[in-house]
Coordinates of C-alpha atoms and ligand atoms in Angstrom, one line a residue:
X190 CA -25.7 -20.8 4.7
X191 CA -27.4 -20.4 1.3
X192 CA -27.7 -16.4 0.3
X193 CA -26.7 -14.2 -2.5
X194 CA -24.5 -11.0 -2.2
X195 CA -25.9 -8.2 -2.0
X196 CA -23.5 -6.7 -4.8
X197 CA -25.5 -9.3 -6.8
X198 CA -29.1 -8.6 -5.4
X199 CA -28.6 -5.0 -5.8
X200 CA -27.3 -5.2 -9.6
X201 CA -28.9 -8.7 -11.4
X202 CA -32.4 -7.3 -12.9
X203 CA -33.1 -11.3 -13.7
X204 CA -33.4 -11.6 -10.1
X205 CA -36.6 -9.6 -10.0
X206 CA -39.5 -11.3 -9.0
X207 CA -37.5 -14.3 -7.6
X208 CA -36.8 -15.2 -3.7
X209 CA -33.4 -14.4 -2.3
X210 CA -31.9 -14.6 0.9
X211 CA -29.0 -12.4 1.9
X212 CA -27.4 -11.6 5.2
X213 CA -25.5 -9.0 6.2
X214 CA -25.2 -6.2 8.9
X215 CA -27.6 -3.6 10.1
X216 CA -26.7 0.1 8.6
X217 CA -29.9 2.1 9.8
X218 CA -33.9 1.2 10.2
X219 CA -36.7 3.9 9.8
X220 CA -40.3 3.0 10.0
X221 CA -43.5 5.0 9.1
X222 CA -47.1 4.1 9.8
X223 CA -47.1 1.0 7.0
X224 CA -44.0 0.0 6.1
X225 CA -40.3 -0.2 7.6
X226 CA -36.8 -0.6 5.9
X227 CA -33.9 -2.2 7.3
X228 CA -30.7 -0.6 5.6
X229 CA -28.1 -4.1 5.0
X230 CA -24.7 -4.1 4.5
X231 CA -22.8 -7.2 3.6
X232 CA -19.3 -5.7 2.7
X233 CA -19.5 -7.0 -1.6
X234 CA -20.6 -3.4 -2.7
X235 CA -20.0 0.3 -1.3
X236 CA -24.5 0.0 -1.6
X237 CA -26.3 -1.2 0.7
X238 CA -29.5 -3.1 0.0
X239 CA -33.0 -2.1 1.0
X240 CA -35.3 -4.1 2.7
X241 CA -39.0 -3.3 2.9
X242 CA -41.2 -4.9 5.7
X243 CA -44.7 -4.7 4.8
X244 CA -45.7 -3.7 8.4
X245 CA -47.9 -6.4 10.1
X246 CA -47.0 -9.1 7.6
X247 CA -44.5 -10.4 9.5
X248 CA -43.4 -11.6 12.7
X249 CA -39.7 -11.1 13.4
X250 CA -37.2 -10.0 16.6
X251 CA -37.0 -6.5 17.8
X252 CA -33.2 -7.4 17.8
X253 CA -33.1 -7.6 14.1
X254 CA -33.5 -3.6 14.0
X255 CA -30.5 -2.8 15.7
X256 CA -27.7 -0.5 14.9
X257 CA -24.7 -3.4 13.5
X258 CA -26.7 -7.0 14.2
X259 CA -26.5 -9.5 11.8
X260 CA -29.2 -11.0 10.5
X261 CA -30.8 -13.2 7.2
X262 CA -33.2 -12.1 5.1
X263 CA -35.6 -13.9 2.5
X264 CA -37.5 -11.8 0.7
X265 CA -38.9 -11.3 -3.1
X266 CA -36.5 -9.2 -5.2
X267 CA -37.9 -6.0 -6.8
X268 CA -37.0 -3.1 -8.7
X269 CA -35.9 -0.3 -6.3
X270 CA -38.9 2.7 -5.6
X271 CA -35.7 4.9 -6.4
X272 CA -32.8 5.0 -8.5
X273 CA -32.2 1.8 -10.7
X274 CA -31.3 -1.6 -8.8
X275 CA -33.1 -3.7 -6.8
X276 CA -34.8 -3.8 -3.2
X277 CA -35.9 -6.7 -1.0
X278 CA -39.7 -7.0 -0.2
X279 CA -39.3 -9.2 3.0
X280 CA -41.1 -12.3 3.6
X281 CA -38.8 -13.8 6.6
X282 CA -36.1 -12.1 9.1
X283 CA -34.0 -13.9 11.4
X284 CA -31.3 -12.9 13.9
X285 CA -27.7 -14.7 13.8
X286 CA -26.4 -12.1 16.0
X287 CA -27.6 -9.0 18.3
X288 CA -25.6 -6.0 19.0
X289 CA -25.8 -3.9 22.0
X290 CA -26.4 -0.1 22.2
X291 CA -22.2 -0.1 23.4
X292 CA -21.2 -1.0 19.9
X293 CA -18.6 1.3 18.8
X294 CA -19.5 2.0 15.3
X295 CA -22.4 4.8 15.9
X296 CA -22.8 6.8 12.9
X297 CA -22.1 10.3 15.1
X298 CA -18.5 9.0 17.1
X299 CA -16.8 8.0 13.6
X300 CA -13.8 10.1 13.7
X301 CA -10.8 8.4 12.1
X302 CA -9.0 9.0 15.3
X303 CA -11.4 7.5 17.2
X304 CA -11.6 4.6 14.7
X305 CA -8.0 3.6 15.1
X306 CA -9.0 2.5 18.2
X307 CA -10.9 0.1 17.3
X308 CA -9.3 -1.3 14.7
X309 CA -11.2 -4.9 14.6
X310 CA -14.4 -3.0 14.1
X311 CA -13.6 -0.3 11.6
X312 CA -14.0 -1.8 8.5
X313 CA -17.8 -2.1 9.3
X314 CA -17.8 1.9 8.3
X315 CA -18.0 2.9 4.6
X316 CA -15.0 4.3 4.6
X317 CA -12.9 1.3 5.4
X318 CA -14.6 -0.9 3.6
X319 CA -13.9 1.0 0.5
X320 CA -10.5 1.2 1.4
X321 CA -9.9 -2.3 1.6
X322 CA -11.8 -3.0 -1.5
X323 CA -9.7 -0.9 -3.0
X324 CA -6.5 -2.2 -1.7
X325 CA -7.9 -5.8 -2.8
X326 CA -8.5 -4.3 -6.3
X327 CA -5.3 -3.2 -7.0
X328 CA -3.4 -5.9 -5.5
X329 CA -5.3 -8.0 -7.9
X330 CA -4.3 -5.6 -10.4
X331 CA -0.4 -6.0 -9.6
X332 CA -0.4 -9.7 -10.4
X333 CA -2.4 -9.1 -13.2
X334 CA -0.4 -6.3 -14.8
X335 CA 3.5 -8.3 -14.0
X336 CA 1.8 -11.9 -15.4
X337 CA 0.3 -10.1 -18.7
X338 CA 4.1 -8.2 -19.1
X339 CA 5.8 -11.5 -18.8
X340 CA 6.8 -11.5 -15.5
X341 CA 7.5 -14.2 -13.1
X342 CA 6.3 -13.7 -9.4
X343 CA 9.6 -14.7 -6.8
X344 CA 8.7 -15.2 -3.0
X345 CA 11.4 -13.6 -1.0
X346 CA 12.5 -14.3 2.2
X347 CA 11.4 -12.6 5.2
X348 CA 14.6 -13.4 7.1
X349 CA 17.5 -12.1 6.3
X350 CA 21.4 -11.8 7.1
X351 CA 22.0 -9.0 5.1
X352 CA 20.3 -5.3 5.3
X353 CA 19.7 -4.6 1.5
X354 CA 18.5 -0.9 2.5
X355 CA 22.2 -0.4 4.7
X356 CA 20.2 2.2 7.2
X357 CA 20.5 0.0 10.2
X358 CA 16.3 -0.7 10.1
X359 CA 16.0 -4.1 10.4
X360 CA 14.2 -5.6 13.1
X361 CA 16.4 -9.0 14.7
X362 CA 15.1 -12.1 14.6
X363 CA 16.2 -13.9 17.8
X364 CA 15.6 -16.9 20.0
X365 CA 17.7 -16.6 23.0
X366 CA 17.9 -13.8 25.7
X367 CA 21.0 -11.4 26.3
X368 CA 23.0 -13.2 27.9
X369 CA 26.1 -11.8 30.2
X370 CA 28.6 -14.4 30.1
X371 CA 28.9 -13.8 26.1
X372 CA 31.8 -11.5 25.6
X373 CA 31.7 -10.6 22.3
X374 CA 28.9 -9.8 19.7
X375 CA 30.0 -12.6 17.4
X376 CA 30.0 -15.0 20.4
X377 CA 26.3 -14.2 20.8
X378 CA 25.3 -14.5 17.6
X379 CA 26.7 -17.6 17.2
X380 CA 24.6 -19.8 19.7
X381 CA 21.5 -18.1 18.4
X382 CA 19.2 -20.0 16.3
X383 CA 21.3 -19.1 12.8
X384 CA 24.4 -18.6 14.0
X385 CA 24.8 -15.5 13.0
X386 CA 23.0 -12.1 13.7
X387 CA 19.5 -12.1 10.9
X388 CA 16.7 -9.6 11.1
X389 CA 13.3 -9.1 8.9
X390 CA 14.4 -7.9 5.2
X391 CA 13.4 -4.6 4.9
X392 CA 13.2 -5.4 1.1
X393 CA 13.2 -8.4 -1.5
X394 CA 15.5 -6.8 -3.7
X395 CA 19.0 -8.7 -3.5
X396 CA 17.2 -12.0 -4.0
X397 CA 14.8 -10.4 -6.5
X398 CA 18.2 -9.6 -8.6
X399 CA 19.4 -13.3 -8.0
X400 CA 15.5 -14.6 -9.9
X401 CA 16.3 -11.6 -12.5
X402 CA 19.4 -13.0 -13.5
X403 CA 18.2 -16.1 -14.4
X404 CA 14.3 -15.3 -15.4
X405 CA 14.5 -12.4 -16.8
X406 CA 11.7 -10.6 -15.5
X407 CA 10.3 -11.0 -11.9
X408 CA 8.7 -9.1 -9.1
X409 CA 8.4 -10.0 -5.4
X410 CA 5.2 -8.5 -4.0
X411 CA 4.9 -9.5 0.0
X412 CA 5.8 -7.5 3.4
X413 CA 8.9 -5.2 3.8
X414 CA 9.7 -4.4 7.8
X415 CA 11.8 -1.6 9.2
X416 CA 12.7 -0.3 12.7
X417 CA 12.5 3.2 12.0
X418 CA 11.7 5.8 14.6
X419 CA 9.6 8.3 12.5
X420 CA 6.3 8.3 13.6
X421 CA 4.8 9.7 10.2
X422 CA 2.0 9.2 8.5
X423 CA 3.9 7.9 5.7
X424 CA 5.9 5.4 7.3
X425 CA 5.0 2.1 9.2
X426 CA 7.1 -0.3 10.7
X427 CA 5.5 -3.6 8.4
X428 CA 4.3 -2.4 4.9
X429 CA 3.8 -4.0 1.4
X430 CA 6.3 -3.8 -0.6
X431 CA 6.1 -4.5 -4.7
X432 CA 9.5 -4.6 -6.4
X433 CA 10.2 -5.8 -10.1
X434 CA 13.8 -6.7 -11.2
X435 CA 14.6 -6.6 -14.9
X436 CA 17.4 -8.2 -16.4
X437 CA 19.2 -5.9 -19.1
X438 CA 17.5 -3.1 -18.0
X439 CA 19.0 0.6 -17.7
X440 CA 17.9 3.6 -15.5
X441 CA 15.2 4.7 -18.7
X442 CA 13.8 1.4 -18.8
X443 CA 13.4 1.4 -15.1
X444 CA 11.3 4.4 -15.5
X445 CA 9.3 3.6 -18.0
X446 CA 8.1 -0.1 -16.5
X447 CA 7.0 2.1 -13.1
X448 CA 5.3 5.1 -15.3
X449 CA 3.8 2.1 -17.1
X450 CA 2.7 -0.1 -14.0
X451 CA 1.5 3.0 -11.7
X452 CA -0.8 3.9 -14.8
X453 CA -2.3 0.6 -15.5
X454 CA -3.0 0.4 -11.7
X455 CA -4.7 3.5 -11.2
X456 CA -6.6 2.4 -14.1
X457 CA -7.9 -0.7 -12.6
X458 CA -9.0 1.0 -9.4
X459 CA -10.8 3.6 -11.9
X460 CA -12.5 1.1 -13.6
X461 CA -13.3 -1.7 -11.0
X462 CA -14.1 0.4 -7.7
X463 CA -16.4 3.3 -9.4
X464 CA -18.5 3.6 -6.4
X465 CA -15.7 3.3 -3.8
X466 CA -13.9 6.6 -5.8
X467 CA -16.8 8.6 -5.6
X468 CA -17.5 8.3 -2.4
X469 CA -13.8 9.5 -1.6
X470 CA -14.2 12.4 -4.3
X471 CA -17.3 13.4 -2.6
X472 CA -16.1 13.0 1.4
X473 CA -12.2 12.8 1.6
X474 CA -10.5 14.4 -1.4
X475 CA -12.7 16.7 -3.9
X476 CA -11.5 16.4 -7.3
X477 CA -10.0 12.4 -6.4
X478 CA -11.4 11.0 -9.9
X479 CA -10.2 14.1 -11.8
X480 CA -6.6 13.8 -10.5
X481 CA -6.7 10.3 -11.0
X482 CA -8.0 10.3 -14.2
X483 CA -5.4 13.5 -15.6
X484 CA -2.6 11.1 -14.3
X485 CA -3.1 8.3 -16.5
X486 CA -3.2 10.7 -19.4
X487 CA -0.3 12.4 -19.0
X488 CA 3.1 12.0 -19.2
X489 CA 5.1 12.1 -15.6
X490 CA 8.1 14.2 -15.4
X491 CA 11.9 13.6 -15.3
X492 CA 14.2 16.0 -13.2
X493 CA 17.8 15.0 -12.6
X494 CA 18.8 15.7 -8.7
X495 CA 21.0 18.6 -9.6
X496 CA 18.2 20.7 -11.9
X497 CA 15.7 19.6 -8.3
X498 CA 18.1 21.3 -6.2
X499 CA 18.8 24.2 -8.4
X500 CA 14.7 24.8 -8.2
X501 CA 14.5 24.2 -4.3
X502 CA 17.5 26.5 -3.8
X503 CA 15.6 29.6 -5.0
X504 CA 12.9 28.8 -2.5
X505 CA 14.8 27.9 0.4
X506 CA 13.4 30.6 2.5
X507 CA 9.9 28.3 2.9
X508 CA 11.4 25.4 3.9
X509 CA 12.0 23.8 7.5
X510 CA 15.2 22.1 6.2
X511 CA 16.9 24.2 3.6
X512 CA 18.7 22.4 0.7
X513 CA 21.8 22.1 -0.6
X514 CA 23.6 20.1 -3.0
X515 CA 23.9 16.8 -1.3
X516 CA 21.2 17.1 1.2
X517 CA 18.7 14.2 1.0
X518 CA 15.4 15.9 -0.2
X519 CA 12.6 16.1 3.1
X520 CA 9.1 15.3 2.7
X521 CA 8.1 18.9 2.5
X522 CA 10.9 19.3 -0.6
X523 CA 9.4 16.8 -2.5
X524 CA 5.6 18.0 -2.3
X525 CA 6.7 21.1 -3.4
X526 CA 8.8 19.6 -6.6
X527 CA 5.5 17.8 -7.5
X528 CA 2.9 19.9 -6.2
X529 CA 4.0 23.1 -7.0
X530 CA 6.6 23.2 -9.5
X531 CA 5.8 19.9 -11.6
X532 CA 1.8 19.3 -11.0
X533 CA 2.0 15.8 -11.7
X534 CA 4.1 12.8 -10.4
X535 CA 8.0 13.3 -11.3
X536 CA 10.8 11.1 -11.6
X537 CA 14.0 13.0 -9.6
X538 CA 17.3 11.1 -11.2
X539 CA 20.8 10.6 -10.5
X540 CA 21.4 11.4 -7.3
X541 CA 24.6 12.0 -4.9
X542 CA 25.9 8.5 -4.0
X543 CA 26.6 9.6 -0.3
X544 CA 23.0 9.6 0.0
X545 CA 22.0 6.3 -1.6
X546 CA 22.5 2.6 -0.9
X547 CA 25.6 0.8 -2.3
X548 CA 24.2 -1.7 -5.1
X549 CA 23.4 1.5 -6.9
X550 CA 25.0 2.0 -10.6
X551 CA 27.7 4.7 -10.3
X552 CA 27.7 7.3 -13.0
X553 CA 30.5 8.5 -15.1
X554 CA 30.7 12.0 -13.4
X555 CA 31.8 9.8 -9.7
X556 CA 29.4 11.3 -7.8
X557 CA 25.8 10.1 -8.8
X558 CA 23.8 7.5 -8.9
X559 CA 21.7 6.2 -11.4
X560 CA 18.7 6.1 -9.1
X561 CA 15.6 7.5 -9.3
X562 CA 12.4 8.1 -6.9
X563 CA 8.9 8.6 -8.3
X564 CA 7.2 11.5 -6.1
X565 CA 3.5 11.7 -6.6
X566 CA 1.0 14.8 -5.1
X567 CA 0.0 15.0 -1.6
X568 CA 1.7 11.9 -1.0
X569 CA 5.5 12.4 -1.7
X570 CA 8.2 9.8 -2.6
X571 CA 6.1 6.4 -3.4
X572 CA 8.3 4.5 -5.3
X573 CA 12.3 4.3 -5.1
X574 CA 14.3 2.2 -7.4
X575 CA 17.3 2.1 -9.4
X576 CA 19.7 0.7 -12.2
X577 CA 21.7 -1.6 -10.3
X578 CA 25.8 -1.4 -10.3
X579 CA 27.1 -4.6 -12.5
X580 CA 30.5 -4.0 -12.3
X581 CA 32.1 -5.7 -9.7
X582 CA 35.0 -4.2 -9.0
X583 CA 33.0 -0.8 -8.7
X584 CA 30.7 -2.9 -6.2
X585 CA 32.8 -4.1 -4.1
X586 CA 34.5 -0.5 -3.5
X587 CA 31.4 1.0 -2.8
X588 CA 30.7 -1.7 -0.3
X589 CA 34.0 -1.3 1.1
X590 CA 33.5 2.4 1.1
X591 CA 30.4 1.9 3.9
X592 CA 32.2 -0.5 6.2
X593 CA 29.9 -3.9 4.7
X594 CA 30.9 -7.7 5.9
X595 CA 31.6 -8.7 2.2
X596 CA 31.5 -12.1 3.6
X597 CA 27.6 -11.7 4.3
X598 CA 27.4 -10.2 0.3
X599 CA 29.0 -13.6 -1.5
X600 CA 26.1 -14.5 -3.5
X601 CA 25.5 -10.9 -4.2
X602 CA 28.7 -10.5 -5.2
X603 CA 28.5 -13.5 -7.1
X604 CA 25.9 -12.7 -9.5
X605 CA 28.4 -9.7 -11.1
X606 CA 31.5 -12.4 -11.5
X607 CA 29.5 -15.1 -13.4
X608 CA 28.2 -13.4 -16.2
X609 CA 27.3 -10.0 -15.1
X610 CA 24.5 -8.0 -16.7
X611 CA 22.9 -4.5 -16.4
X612 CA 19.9 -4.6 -14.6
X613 CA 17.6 -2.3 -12.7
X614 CA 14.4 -2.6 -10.7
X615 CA 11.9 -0.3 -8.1
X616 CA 10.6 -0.6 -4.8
X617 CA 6.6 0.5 -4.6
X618 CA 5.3 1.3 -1.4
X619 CA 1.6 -0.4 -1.4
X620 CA 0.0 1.2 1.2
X621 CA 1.2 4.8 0.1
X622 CA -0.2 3.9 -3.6
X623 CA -3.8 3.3 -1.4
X624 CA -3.6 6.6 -0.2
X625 CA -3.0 8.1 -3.2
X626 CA -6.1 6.1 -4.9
X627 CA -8.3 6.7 -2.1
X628 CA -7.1 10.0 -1.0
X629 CA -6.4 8.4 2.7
X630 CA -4.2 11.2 4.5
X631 CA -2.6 8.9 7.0
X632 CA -0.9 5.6 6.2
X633 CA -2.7 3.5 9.4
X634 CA -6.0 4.2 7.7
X635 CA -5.4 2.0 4.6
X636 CA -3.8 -1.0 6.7
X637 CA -5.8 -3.4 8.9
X638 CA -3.5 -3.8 11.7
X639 CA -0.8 -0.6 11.2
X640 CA 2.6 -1.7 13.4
X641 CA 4.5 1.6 14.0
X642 CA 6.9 2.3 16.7
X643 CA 4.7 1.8 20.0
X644 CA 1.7 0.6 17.9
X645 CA 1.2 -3.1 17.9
X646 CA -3.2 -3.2 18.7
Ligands
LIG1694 O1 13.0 3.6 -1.4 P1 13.0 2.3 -0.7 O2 13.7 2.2 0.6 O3 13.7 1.3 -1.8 C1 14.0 0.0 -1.6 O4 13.7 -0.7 -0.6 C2 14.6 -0.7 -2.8 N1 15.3 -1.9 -2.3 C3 13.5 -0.9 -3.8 C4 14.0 -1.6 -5.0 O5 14.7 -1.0 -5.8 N2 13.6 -2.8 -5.2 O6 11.5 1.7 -0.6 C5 10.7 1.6 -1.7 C6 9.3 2.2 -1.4 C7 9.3 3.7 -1.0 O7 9.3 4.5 -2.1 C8 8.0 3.8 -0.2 O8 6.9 3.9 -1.1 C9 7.9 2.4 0.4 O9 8.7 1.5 -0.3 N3 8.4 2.5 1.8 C10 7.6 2.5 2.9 N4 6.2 2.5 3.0 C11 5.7 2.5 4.2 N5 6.4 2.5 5.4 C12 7.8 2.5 5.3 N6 8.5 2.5 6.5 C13 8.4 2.5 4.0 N7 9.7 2.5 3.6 C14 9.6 2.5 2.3
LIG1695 MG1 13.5 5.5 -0.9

């Protein structure tokens, strides 16, 4: 069908005086003695376009005036009574589709609890819809910023036979039914479709090392999945995962390629989704654009593990889960650090290797890592990452240290024996880097279709 966005109605003053048509969805209708206006939506701007109906002028179904139909408009394109865009004096209306009084999206009912019910029809509010254009936007802006640096963008597989994260997550991939007459493990495995037991990767990493050993730069930016139990609103069992891999790069560079992306991101949304932002500074975090804003100019902090702990030791007494050294840092540990203590986003360093995954580079003191996670406000940890061991004698112990199947690990292994060299990379969580733009408190509010432990709608 022939029409014009409304984003482009709305904003192209060269339209006015010219004939449009547009379609879209119905946001509200009011009507006074002369003149009516049919409020349309058609998703390409957080606006909505104005329609004025000269009253008597034309003939058009009662339909067309309902609460969330569809319909087309042709109309003459003016300059708006108020503010500074255009409007649509209306010369023809037709239905493409009517919606009854049970539609689901009335503007009283919109709770985002209730929403998550219907999650098919949510995006129709203006809350959703700005969250997705702002999840589009900086997706965009993640291709854009890794091709501009020189990166190469690496598909990784989705099935795996080796758990990169080692937390026992991973989700099986199977064909065949439990079976009783198997009586081993390995027996089952092995008449199922690979032959041996594969899940969903839970991250692109160990292949994105395998591309950055050869490329030089790359990034993997597709779905992560992982089994865990924690029903939080931080955590879902399918999420979007971004993770660059750098050849020859140590811990510091690590650091300064995710202080560097997260920036130019945020910048993006700041500059490409003005609208969407303040409508979330004005009705679901006050002072969204100001935070944003003070992050990309200043400088995010680095705190090694053991200077963290010495902090959150003194405050113990206000935690759930009090710390000490050794203790994986909760949620409610790492607000506080960048909340409280820090006020911006902070890198935490080197931590314990107990409490890390094996690939990670071991330190000269034998008991940390040179790891880092980025925790950002209100949010928490949103990216994890790390210089990568390269040794591989040092690997292999660590891997031997946790129990792994080397076997499963050859061409990981591999990749230290033929020409070994330091290297480093970060996982970013996608979805929790929409909340933080948007100010979205929970997790399945920034993802179409959130799949969490009991959750599959
Ligand atoms: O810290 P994680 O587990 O690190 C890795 O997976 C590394 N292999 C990354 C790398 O170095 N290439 O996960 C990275 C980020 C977390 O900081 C978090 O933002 C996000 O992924 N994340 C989740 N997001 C939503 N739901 C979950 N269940 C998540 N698990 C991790
Ligand atoms: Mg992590």
């Amino acid at each position: 069908m022939k029409h014009l966005d409304i984003r482009e109605v709305l904003n192209k003053q060269e339209l006015r005086g010219q004939t449009a048509v547009v379609c879209g969805w119905v946001r509200t209708f009011r009507e006074s003695a002369q003149v009516a206006f049919l409020e349309l939506s058609d998703g390409t701007s957080f606006q909505k376009l104005q329609v004025v109906i000269e009253k008597g002028s034309l003939a058009f179904d009662p339909e067309c005036t309902k609460l969330g139909a569809s319909v087309a408009v042709k109309g003459v394109v003016v300059q708006a009574y108020k503010g500074e865009g255009n409007e649509l004096n209306a010369t023809e209306i037709s239905l493409l589709g009517k919606c009854p009084p049970e539609y689901p999206i009335q503007k009283k009912r919109t709770t985002l609890e209730f929403l998550r019910t219907v999650p098919h029809l949510r995006l129709r509010t203006n809350t959703f819809a700005a969250v997705f254009r702002v999840r589009s936007v900086a997706a965009q802006a993640i291709h854009r910023y890794f091709h501009e640096h020189g990166y190469y963008y690496i598909n990784a597989p989705l099935i795996t036979a080796s758990d990169c994260e080692g937390a026992g997550e991973m989700f099986r991939v199977t064909t065949q039914p439990w079976n009783a007459s198997y009586k081993t493990e390995e027996e089952y495995y092995k008449n199922d479709f690979f032959g041996v037991k594969a899940g969903l990767s839970v991250s692109g990493q160990l292949e994105g090392e395998v591309a950055a050993t050869a490329l030089g730069k790359i990034y993997t930016f597709g779905p992560s999945f992982r089994a865990e139990n924690s029903n939080t609103t931080r955590h879902l069992a399918e999420f979007w995962h971004v993770e660059p891999e750098v050849a020859f790069a140590e811990l510091p560079d690590v650091i300064e390629i995710a202080e560097d992306l997260l920036k130019y991101l945020i910048g993006a949304v700041l500059e490409e989704c003005p609208d969407e932002l303040r409508f979330f500074d004005s009705f679901v975090e006050k002072g969204l654009i100001e935070k944003l804003r003070h992050v990309v100019a200043s400088d995010f902090a680095v705190c090694p593990y053991t200077e963290a702990i010495g902090i959150l030791q003194k405050e113990n007494a206000r935690f759930q889960f009090p710390v000490e050294w050794g203790s994986d840092l909760q949620s409610e540990h790492e607000r506080y650090l960048t909340e409280q203590v820090f006020k911006r986003p902070v890198f935490v360093t080197d931590y314990p290797k107990e409490i890390k995954s094996f690939y990670m580079k071991q330190n000269a003191d034998g008991r940390t890592v040179a790891a880092t996670d980025l925790l950002v406000p209100g949010i928490g940890e949103i990216i994890g990452g790390s210089e990568r061991e390269a040794d591989p004698q040092k690997l292999r112990a660590a891997m031997e240290e946790r129990k792994m199947d080397l076997s499963a690990y050859r061409q990981y292994l591999d990749l230290r024996t033929f020409g070994t060299v330091p290297h480093g990379g970060f996982g970013l969580g996608f979805e929790r880097f929409v909340m933080y733009c948007t100010g979205m408190e929970n997790i399945r509010d920034v993802t179409l279709f959130p799949r969490s432990s009991k959750n599959i709608m």
